[in-house]
JSON list of C-alpha atoms in Angstrom, two decimals:
[
{"chain": "A", "resi": 22, "resn": "MET", "atom": "CA", "xyz": [0.00, 0.00, 0.00]},
{"chain": "A", "resi": 23, "resn": "VAL", "atom": "CA", "xyz": [2.71, 2.44, 1.00]},
{"chain": "A", "resi": 24, "resn": "LYS", "atom": "CA", "xyz": [4.71, 1.59, -2.14]},
{"chain": "A", "resi": 25, "resn": "ALA", "atom": "CA", "xyz": [1.68, 2.59, -4.22]},
{"chain": "A", "resi": 26, "resn": "GLY", "atom": "CA", "xyz": [1.51, 5.95, -2.41]},
{"chain": "A", "resi": 27, "resn": "TYR", "atom": "CA", "xyz": [-1.39, 5.20, -0.09]},
{"chain": "A", "resi": 28, "resn": "THR", "atom": "CA", "xyz": [-1.01, 6.48, 3.45]},
{"chain": "A", "resi": 29, "resn": "ASP", "atom": "CA", "xyz": [-4.36, 5.31, 4.87]},
{"chain": "A", "resi": 30, "resn": "VAL", "atom": "CA", "xyz": [-6.95, 2.69, 4.03]},
{"chain": "A", "resi": 31, "resn": "ILE", "atom": "CA", "xyz": [-10.64, 3.30, 4.71]},
{"chain": "A", "resi": 32, "resn": "CYS", "atom": "CA", "xyz": [-12.82, 0.28, 5.37]},
{"chain": "A", "resi": 33, "resn": "PHE", "atom": "CA", "xyz": [-16.56, -0.03, 5.82]},
{"chain": "A", "resi": 34, "resn": "SER", "atom": "CA", "xyz": [-18.73, -2.02, 8.23]},
{"chain": "A", "resi": 35, "resn": "GLY", "atom": "CA", "xyz": [-21.43, -2.89, 5.74]},
{"chain": "A", "resi": 36, "resn": "SER", "atom": "CA", "xyz": [-25.18, -3.00, 6.24]},
{"chain": "A", "resi": 37, "resn": "ARG", "atom": "CA", "xyz": [-27.02, -4.11, 9.36]},
{"chain": "A", "resi": 38, "resn": "LYS", "atom": "CA", "xyz": [-29.47, -6.44, 7.61]},
{"chain": "A", "resi": 39, "resn": "GLY", "atom": "CA", "xyz": [-31.33, -6.84, 10.90]},
{"chain": "A", "resi": 40, "resn": "MET", "atom": "CA", "xyz": [-28.24, -7.21, 13.13]},
{"chain": "A", "resi": 41, "resn": "ASP", "atom": "CA", "xyz": [-28.08, -5.58, 16.53]},
{"chain": "A", "resi": 42, "resn": "ASP", "atom": "CA", "xyz": [-25.03, -3.48, 17.49]},
{"chain": "A", "resi": 43, "resn": "GLU", "atom": "CA", "xyz": [-23.36, -6.26, 19.48]},
{"chain": "A", "resi": 44, "resn": "THR", "atom": "CA", "xyz": [-23.55, -8.79, 16.63]},
{"chain": "A", "resi": 45, "resn": "GLY", "atom": "CA", "xyz": [-22.44, -6.21, 14.07]},
{"chain": "A", "resi": 46, "resn": "LEU", "atom": "CA", "xyz": [-19.49, -5.13, 16.18]},
{"chain": "A", "resi": 47, "resn": "LYS", "atom": "CA", "xyz": [-18.47, -8.77, 16.66]},
{"chain": "A", "resi": 48, "resn": "ASN", "atom": "CA", "xyz": [-18.60, -9.30, 12.88]},
{"chain": "A", "resi": 49, "resn": "CYS", "atom": "CA", "xyz": [-16.55, -6.15, 12.26]},
{"chain": "A", "resi": 50, "resn": "VAL", "atom": "CA", "xyz": [-13.89, -7.28, 14.74]},
{"chain": "A", "resi": 51, "resn": "GLU", "atom": "CA", "xyz": [-13.69, -10.71, 13.08]},
{"chain": "A", "resi": 52, "resn": "GLY", "atom": "CA", "xyz": [-13.35, -9.14, 9.64]},
{"chain": "A", "resi": 53, "resn": "LEU", "atom": "CA", "xyz": [-10.75, -6.59, 10.71]},
{"chain": "A", "resi": 54, "resn": "GLN", "atom": "CA", "xyz": [-8.68, -9.26, 12.44]},
{"chain": "A", "resi": 55, "resn": "LYS", "atom": "CA", "xyz": [-8.35, -11.01, 9.07]},
{"chain": "A", "resi": 56, "resn": "ILE", "atom": "CA", "xyz": [-6.76, -7.95, 7.45]},
{"chain": "A", "resi": 57, "resn": "LEU", "atom": "CA", "xyz": [-4.78, -6.76, 10.49]},
{"chain": "A", "resi": 58, "resn": "PRO", "atom": "CA", "xyz": [-1.60, -8.64, 9.48]},
{"chain": "A", "resi": 59, "resn": "LEU", "atom": "CA", "xyz": [-1.64, -6.88, 6.10]},
{"chain": "A", "resi": 60, "resn": "ALA", "atom": "CA", "xyz": [-2.15, -3.50, 7.76]},
{"chain": "A", "resi": 61, "resn": "GLU", "atom": "CA", "xyz": [0.73, -4.12, 10.15]},
{"chain": "A", "resi": 62, "resn": "LYS", "atom": "CA", "xyz": [3.00, -5.37, 7.37]},
{"chain": "A", "resi": 63, "resn": "SER", "atom": "CA", "xyz": [2.25, -2.43, 5.06]},
{"chain": "A", "resi": 64, "resn": "GLY", "atom": "CA", "xyz": [2.44, 0.21, 7.80]},
{"chain": "A", "resi": 65, "resn": "SER", "atom": "CA", "xyz": [-0.77, 1.78, 6.51]},
{"chain": "A", "resi": 66, "resn": "PRO", "atom": "CA", "xyz": [-3.39, 2.58, 9.13]},
{"chain": "A", "resi": 67, "resn": "TYR", "atom": "CA", "xyz": [-6.85, 1.17, 8.44]},
{"chain": "A", "resi": 68, "resn": "GLN", "atom": "CA", "xyz": [-9.76, 3.38, 9.47]},
{"chain": "A", "resi": 69, "resn": "MET", "atom": "CA", "xyz": [-13.42, 2.40, 9.87]},
{"chain": "A", "resi": 70, "resn": "GLU", "atom": "CA", "xyz": [-15.68, 4.90, 8.10]},
{"chain": "A", "resi": 71, "resn": "LEU", "atom": "CA", "xyz": [-18.60, 6.14, 10.20]},
{"chain": "A", "resi": 72, "resn": "LEU", "atom": "CA", "xyz": [-21.63, 7.11, 8.09]},
{"chain": "A", "resi": 73, "resn": "ASN", "atom": "CA", "xyz": [-25.03, 8.59, 8.99]},
{"chain": "A", "resi": 74, "resn": "SER", "atom": "CA", "xyz": [-27.62, 5.84, 8.62]},
{"chain": "A", "resi": 75, "resn": "LYS", "atom": "CA", "xyz": [-30.49, 8.19, 9.44]},
{"chain": "A", "resi": 76, "resn": "VAL", "atom": "CA", "xyz": [-29.82, 10.67, 6.64]},
{"chain": "A", "resi": 77, "resn": "ASP", "atom": "CA", "xyz": [-28.08, 9.23, 3.61]},
{"chain": "A", "resi": 78, "resn": "HIS", "atom": "CA", "xyz": [-26.68, 5.76, 4.34]},
{"chain": "A", "resi": 79, "resn": "LYS", "atom": "CA", "xyz": [-29.71, 3.74, 5.35]},
{"chain": "A", "resi": 80, "resn": "ASP", "atom": "CA", "xyz": [-29.00, 0.47, 7.19]},
{"chain": "A", "resi": 81, "resn": "TYR", "atom": "CA", "xyz": [-25.23, 1.16, 7.58]},
{"chain": "A", "resi": 82, "resn": "MET", "atom": "CA", "xyz": [-23.81, -0.63, 10.63]},
{"chain": "A", "resi": 83, "resn": "CYS", "atom": "CA", "xyz": [-21.07, 1.75, 11.83]},
{"chain": "A", "resi": 84, "resn": "ASP", "atom": "CA", "xyz": [-23.28, 4.78, 12.46]},
{"chain": "A", "resi": 85, "resn": "LYS", "atom": "CA", "xyz": [-22.30, 5.76, 16.02]},
{"chain": "A", "resi": 86, "resn": "ASN", "atom": "CA", "xyz": [-19.06, 7.06, 17.50]},
{"chain": "A", "resi": 87, "resn": "SER", "atom": "CA", "xyz": [-19.05, 4.11, 19.92]},
{"chain": "A", "resi": 88, "resn": "MET", "atom": "CA", "xyz": [-18.87, 1.70, 16.95]},
{"chain": "A", "resi": 89, "resn": "GLY", "atom": "CA", "xyz": [-15.79, 3.41, 15.56]},
{"chain": "A", "resi": 90, "resn": "SER", "atom": "CA", "xyz": [-13.80, 3.76, 18.80]}
]
């Protein structure tokens, strides 16, 4: 990533599809743990994008500050 000129990587939680916060957070952790070795190896920080599910990103999982902390 760094060799290609990227300094940060933004990732997304995906849609809720009926999931509660606890289940969604667990799924996000599991997914991020799979790419963590690549992030550490590349030296590029990965950042979870928080989006507003009430205004313009209906059903998005990571829609609260507590989800992104």
